[in-house]
Coordinates of C-alpha atoms in Angstrom, one line a residue:
Chain A
M1 CA -2.8 -117.6 16.3
G2 CA -1.4 -114.6 14.5
W3 CA -3.7 -112.0 16.1
I4 CA -2.8 -113.2 19.6
G5 CA 0.9 -112.9 19.0
E6 CA 0.3 -109.4 17.5
S7 CA -1.8 -108.2 20.5
L8 CA 0.9 -109.6 22.9
E9 CA 3.5 -107.7 21.0
S10 CA 1.4 -104.4 21.1
I11 CA 0.9 -104.9 24.8
R12 CA 4.6 -105.5 25.4
S13 CA 5.5 -102.4 23.4
I14 CA 3.0 -100.2 25.2
H15 CA 4.6 -101.5 28.6
I16 CA 8.1 -100.8 27.3
R17 CA 7.0 -97.2 26.2
Q18 CA 5.4 -96.5 29.6
V19 CA 8.5 -97.6 31.4
L20 CA 10.6 -95.4 29.1
T21 CA 8.3 -92.5 29.6
Q22 CA 8.5 -92.8 33.3
A23 CA 12.3 -93.1 33.3
V24 CA 12.5 -90.0 31.1
S25 CA 10.3 -88.0 33.3
L26 CA 12.2 -89.1 36.4
G27 CA 15.3 -88.1 34.6
M28 CA 13.9 -84.8 33.7
I29 CA 13.1 -84.0 37.3
V30 CA 16.7 -84.9 38.5
T31 CA 18.3 -83.0 35.7
S32 CA 16.3 -79.9 35.9
A33 CA 17.0 -79.6 39.6
L34 CA 20.7 -80.0 38.7
I35 CA 20.5 -77.4 36.0
I36 CA 18.9 -74.9 38.3
W37 CA 21.5 -75.5 40.9
K38 CA 24.5 -75.2 38.6
G39 CA 22.7 -72.3 36.8
L40 CA 22.6 -70.5 40.2
M41 CA 26.2 -71.2 40.8
C42 CA 27.1 -69.6 37.3
V43 CA 24.9 -66.5 38.0
T44 CA 26.0 -65.8 41.6
G45 CA 29.6 -66.9 41.2
S46 CA 29.5 -68.8 44.5
E47 CA 30.2 -72.5 45.0
S48 CA 27.1 -72.8 47.1
P49 CA 24.6 -70.1 46.1
V50 CA 22.0 -71.0 48.9
V51 CA 22.8 -71.8 52.5
V52 CA 20.8 -72.7 55.5
V53 CA 21.6 -70.9 58.8
L54 CA 22.4 -73.5 61.4
S55 CA 23.3 -71.6 64.5
G56 CA 21.8 -68.8 66.3
S57 CA 24.9 -66.7 66.4
M58 CA 23.3 -64.0 64.1
E59 CA 20.1 -63.7 65.9
P60 CA 17.8 -61.7 65.8
G61 CA 18.7 -61.0 62.2
F62 CA 19.0 -64.6 61.0
K63 CA 17.5 -67.5 63.0
R64 CA 18.2 -71.2 62.6
G65 CA 16.3 -72.6 59.5
D66 CA 16.5 -69.3 57.5
I67 CA 17.9 -69.4 54.0
L68 CA 20.5 -67.0 52.8
F69 CA 21.3 -66.2 49.1
L70 CA 24.9 -65.7 48.5
H71 CA 26.7 -63.6 45.9
M72 CA 30.4 -63.7 45.1
S73 CA 31.3 -60.7 43.1
K74 CA 34.7 -59.2 42.2
E75 CA 34.3 -56.3 44.7
P76 CA 36.5 -56.6 47.8
I77 CA 35.1 -57.4 51.1
R78 CA 34.0 -54.5 53.3
A79 CA 33.2 -54.1 56.9
G80 CA 29.6 -54.8 57.8
E81 CA 29.0 -57.3 55.1
I82 CA 27.7 -60.7 56.1
V83 CA 30.0 -63.3 54.7
V84 CA 30.0 -67.1 54.6
F85 CA 33.5 -68.6 55.2
N86 CA 35.1 -71.9 55.5
I87 CA 37.8 -72.6 58.2
D88 CA 40.5 -75.0 57.4
G89 CA 39.8 -78.3 59.2
R90 CA 36.1 -77.4 59.7
E91 CA 33.4 -78.8 57.6
I92 CA 30.4 -76.5 58.2
P93 CA 30.6 -73.1 56.7
I94 CA 30.0 -70.1 59.1
V95 CA 27.7 -67.1 58.4
H96 CA 29.0 -64.0 60.3
R97 CA 29.5 -60.2 59.8
V98 CA 32.8 -58.5 58.9
I99 CA 34.0 -56.1 61.7
K100 CA 37.6 -55.3 60.6
V101 CA 39.2 -55.1 57.2
H102 CA 42.9 -54.4 56.2
E103 CA 43.5 -54.3 52.5
R104 CA 47.2 -54.4 51.2
Q105 CA 48.5 -51.4 49.2
D106 CA 50.5 -53.4 46.7
T107 CA 48.7 -56.8 46.3
G108 CA 45.1 -55.9 47.1
E109 CA 44.9 -58.8 49.6
V110 CA 42.6 -58.5 52.5
D111 CA 42.8 -59.5 56.1
V112 CA 39.3 -59.8 57.6
L113 CA 37.9 -60.4 61.1
T114 CA 34.3 -61.5 61.6
K115 CA 31.9 -61.7 64.5
G116 CA 28.4 -63.0 65.1
D117 CA 26.0 -60.3 65.9
N118 CA 24.6 -62.3 68.8
N119 CA 28.0 -63.4 70.1
F120 CA 29.8 -61.6 72.7
G121 CA 33.5 -61.6 71.2
D122 CA 34.9 -61.9 67.8
D123 CA 35.6 -65.1 65.9
R124 CA 39.3 -65.6 66.6
L125 CA 38.3 -68.5 68.9
L126 CA 36.6 -70.2 66.1
Y127 CA 39.4 -69.8 63.6
A128 CA 42.2 -72.4 63.2
H129 CA 44.7 -72.4 65.9
G130 CA 46.9 -69.3 65.8
Q131 CA 44.9 -67.8 62.9
L132 CA 44.2 -64.1 63.3
W133 CA 42.7 -63.2 60.1
L134 CA 40.4 -64.5 57.3
Q135 CA 41.8 -64.2 53.7
Q136 CA 39.9 -64.0 50.5
H137 CA 40.2 -67.7 49.9
H138 CA 38.3 -68.6 53.0
I139 CA 35.3 -66.7 51.9
M140 CA 32.6 -68.5 49.9
G141 CA 30.3 -65.5 49.3
R142 CA 28.4 -62.6 50.8
A143 CA 24.8 -62.8 51.9
V144 CA 22.5 -60.6 49.6
G145 CA 19.0 -62.0 50.2
F146 CA 17.0 -63.6 52.9
L147 CA 14.0 -66.1 53.2
P148 CA 12.8 -67.1 56.6
Y149 CA 11.9 -70.7 57.7
V150 CA 12.4 -72.5 54.4
G151 CA 15.7 -74.1 55.6
W152 CA 13.9 -76.1 58.3
V153 CA 13.2 -78.7 55.5
T154 CA 17.0 -79.4 55.1
I155 CA 17.6 -79.1 58.9
I156 CA 14.9 -81.9 59.6
M157 CA 16.1 -84.0 56.7
T158 CA 19.7 -84.0 57.9
E159 CA 18.9 -84.5 61.5
K160 CA 16.1 -87.2 60.9
P161 CA 17.3 -89.3 57.8
I162 CA 14.3 -91.6 58.1
I163 CA 12.0 -88.6 57.0
K164 CA 14.3 -88.1 54.1
Y165 CA 14.2 -91.7 53.0
L166 CA 10.4 -91.9 53.3
L167 CA 10.0 -88.7 51.4
I168 CA 12.2 -89.9 48.6
G169 CA 10.5 -93.3 48.6
A170 CA 7.0 -91.7 48.4
L171 CA 8.0 -89.4 45.6
G172 CA 9.8 -92.2 43.6
L173 CA 6.5 -94.3 44.0
L174 CA 4.4 -91.4 42.9
V175 CA 6.5 -91.0 39.8
I176 CA 6.7 -94.6 38.8
T177 CA 2.8 -95.3 39.4
S178 CA 1.6 -92.1 37.7
K179 CA -0.2 -92.9 34.4
E180 CA 0.2 -89.7 32.7
Chain B
M1 CA -12.2 -87.3 38.3
H2 CA -9.5 -85.8 40.5
S3 CA -7.8 -87.9 43.1
F4 CA -6.9 -86.8 46.6
G5 CA -3.3 -86.6 45.7
Q6 CA -4.1 -84.4 42.8
R7 CA -6.0 -82.0 45.0
A8 CA -3.6 -81.8 47.6
N9 CA -0.8 -81.2 45.0
A10 CA -2.9 -78.3 43.4
I11 CA -3.6 -76.7 46.8
I12 CA -0.1 -76.8 47.9
T13 CA 1.5 -75.6 44.6
F14 CA -1.0 -72.8 44.6
S15 CA -0.5 -71.7 48.1
L16 CA 3.4 -71.7 47.8
T17 CA 3.0 -69.7 44.6
I18 CA 0.9 -67.1 46.5
V19 CA 3.4 -66.9 49.3
A20 CA 6.3 -66.5 46.9
V21 CA 4.6 -63.7 45.0
I22 CA 3.6 -62.0 48.2
C23 CA 7.2 -62.2 49.6
S24 CA 8.7 -60.8 46.4
L25 CA 6.2 -58.0 46.4
A26 CA 7.0 -57.2 49.9
S27 CA 10.7 -57.2 49.1
F28 CA 10.1 -55.0 45.9
S29 CA 8.0 -52.5 47.8
D30 CA 11.2 -51.5 49.8
N31 CA 12.4 -49.8 46.5
F32 CA 9.8 -47.1 47.0
N33 CA 11.4 -45.8 50.3
T34 CA 13.7 -43.1 50.0
P35 CA 15.4 -42.7 53.4
S36 CA 17.2 -39.6 54.6
P37 CA 19.1 -40.6 57.8
T38 CA 21.3 -38.2 59.7
A39 CA 24.2 -38.6 62.1
E40 CA 26.7 -36.6 64.2
I41 CA 29.8 -38.2 65.5
E42 CA 32.1 -36.6 68.1
V43 CA 35.2 -38.0 69.6
S44 CA 35.1 -36.5 73.1
N45 CA 38.2 -38.2 74.6
F46 CA 41.2 -40.3 73.9
N47 CA 41.5 -42.5 77.0
W48 CA 44.8 -44.0 76.2
F49 CA 47.2 -44.5 73.2
Q50 CA 50.1 -46.7 73.2
K51 CA 52.3 -49.2 71.2
Q52 CA 51.6 -53.0 72.1
R53 CA 54.6 -55.2 72.7
N54 CA 54.3 -56.7 69.2
G55 CA 54.6 -53.3 67.6
N56 CA 51.0 -52.5 66.8
D57 CA 49.4 -49.0 67.8
E58 CA 46.3 -49.2 69.9
V59 CA 44.1 -46.5 70.9
S60 CA 41.1 -46.2 73.1
L61 CA 38.5 -43.4 72.6
T62 CA 35.2 -42.1 73.8
L63 CA 32.5 -41.4 71.4
N64 CA 29.5 -39.2 71.2
I65 CA 27.0 -40.6 68.4
S66 CA 23.6 -39.3 67.7
A67 CA 21.7 -40.4 64.8
D68 CA 18.2 -40.5 63.3
L69 CA 17.7 -43.6 61.2
Q70 CA 13.8 -43.8 61.6
S71 CA 13.4 -43.1 57.8
L72 CA 15.1 -46.6 57.1
F73 CA 12.2 -48.4 58.5
T74 CA 9.5 -49.9 56.3
W75 CA 6.8 -52.4 56.8
N76 CA 9.3 -55.1 55.5
T77 CA 12.0 -54.2 57.9
K78 CA 12.9 -56.6 60.6
Q79 CA 15.9 -54.8 62.2
V80 CA 18.6 -52.3 61.3
F81 CA 22.2 -53.2 62.1
V82 CA 24.2 -49.9 62.7
F83 CA 28.0 -49.8 63.3
L84 CA 30.5 -47.1 63.4
A85 CA 33.8 -47.8 61.7
A86 CA 37.2 -45.9 61.7
E87 CA 38.6 -45.9 58.2
Y88 CA 42.2 -44.8 57.1
E89 CA 45.0 -45.5 54.8
T90 CA 48.6 -46.4 55.7
P91 CA 51.6 -46.9 53.6
Q92 CA 51.2 -50.7 53.9
N93 CA 47.4 -50.9 53.6
A94 CA 45.2 -49.2 51.0
L95 CA 42.3 -49.4 53.4
N96 CA 41.8 -50.2 57.1
Q97 CA 38.2 -50.4 58.4
I98 CA 37.9 -50.9 62.1
S99 CA 34.5 -51.3 63.7
L100 CA 34.5 -49.4 67.0
W101 CA 30.9 -49.8 68.0
D102 CA 27.7 -51.5 66.7
A103 CA 24.0 -51.9 67.7
I104 CA 20.9 -53.7 66.5
I105 CA 17.9 -51.5 66.2
P106 CA 14.8 -53.7 66.4
S107 CA 12.1 -51.0 65.7
K108 CA 11.5 -47.6 64.5
E109 CA 10.9 -46.1 68.0
H110 CA 14.5 -47.0 68.9
A111 CA 15.9 -45.6 65.6
K112 CA 16.5 -42.0 67.0
F113 CA 19.3 -42.3 69.5
W114 CA 22.1 -40.6 71.4
I115 CA 25.0 -42.6 73.0
H116 CA 28.0 -41.8 74.9
T117 CA 30.4 -44.8 74.8
S118 CA 34.0 -46.0 74.6
N119 CA 34.9 -48.2 71.7
K120 CA 33.4 -51.6 71.9
Y121 CA 36.1 -53.4 69.7
R122 CA 39.7 -52.7 69.9
F123 CA 41.2 -50.0 67.9
I124 CA 44.4 -51.8 66.7
D125 CA 46.5 -50.9 63.6
Q126 CA 48.4 -53.5 61.6
G127 CA 51.8 -51.8 62.4
S128 CA 52.7 -48.5 64.0
N129 CA 51.0 -45.9 62.0
L130 CA 48.5 -44.3 64.1
R131 CA 50.4 -41.2 65.6
G132 CA 49.0 -38.1 64.1
K133 CA 46.9 -40.2 61.7
E134 CA 43.9 -38.6 59.9
Y135 CA 41.0 -40.8 59.7
N136 CA 37.2 -40.9 58.8
L137 CA 34.4 -42.1 61.0
T138 CA 31.7 -43.7 59.0
L139 CA 28.3 -44.7 60.2
H140 CA 27.1 -47.9 58.3
W141 CA 23.8 -49.4 58.4
H142 CA 22.5 -52.7 57.0
V143 CA 18.8 -53.0 56.8
M144 CA 17.7 -56.7 57.3
P145 CA 14.2 -57.3 55.7
K146 CA 11.5 -59.7 57.0
T147 CA 12.0 -61.3 53.6
G148 CA 13.9 -60.4 50.4
K149 CA 16.7 -58.2 49.6
M150 CA 19.1 -56.6 52.1
F151 CA 20.0 -52.9 51.8
A152 CA 23.2 -51.1 53.0
D153 CA 24.4 -47.5 53.0
K154 CA 26.5 -45.2 55.1
I155 CA 27.3 -41.6 56.2
V156 CA 31.1 -40.7 56.0
K157 CA 32.4 -38.0 58.5
T158 CA 35.9 -36.8 57.7
G159 CA 38.7 -34.9 59.2
Y160 CA 39.3 -36.7 62.5
R161 CA 42.9 -36.9 63.7
L162 CA 44.6 -39.0 66.3
P163 CA 47.0 -37.6 68.9
E164 CA 50.7 -37.0 67.9
E165 CA 52.1 -38.8 71.0
Y166 CA 51.4 -41.9 73.0
R167 CA 49.7 -41.3 76.3

């Protein structure tokens, strides 16, 4: 009877080890993704270092589904730069170009007006009611780099959540069933 | 042996790596281009110049812009965004930048141009400082790549002056 119990014990321990390994490898994937994201936040100084272009207001420069890399340095905002900004009361950040800048002599604060390259008029209609200028705190970062098409993955996932769940399910299944 | 999943995984990873390498090489190759653009800017007329009801000065002017930006284009260039900004200092503001005109240049063939235009965006000061004000006209450009890093530079033209009186 002794050897049966022993082998049962060994099987059980193997099983536990396997489950543990899988849990660890799953945790590794999740945490490394988190580390990369947070690391990018540190390096770029922007609260969201990568954004997906959602509208065609900057065409033909940026199309829907393109990815922009943001950078938030200490340098003041200047005309011509492409900035990503948040309007109070609006959830989705906007990517547009700066066309006017007024920088205060004493405080160094800036008043900024933006416009989409493909839009007819400036952005005052998009701003909060009665708002004429953007200030520094509205601005999340300036675009420094560009990668076409990659953002379609996120657009598809947000617009068709079923695909997202299918993808997550399949990946989870793969991780759990993988033997090595 | 290798399962279907493993093969698919290997192929996708490999092709994505290749695409990423090619994209970064294309972006890197822009560094070897040393452009030498030229520009001439002339203010041919002040159409009108007045104080708005809220106290801000506004001026309308006519511009002659000629520029040759052909050397900015490389094989990784999607477009060049070019704009002309008036830049000046006032007692209140250390820097005022007002975009007067802009354009998107889609290809090298269109990068040598001459244009006669009035200002596309309103030239309004924050306050009433424009009479007799000396200002710079700066031609800025932003090179948008097919992929990778964006470039920007400018040509500054100095010594322009606004009229002493409203008209």
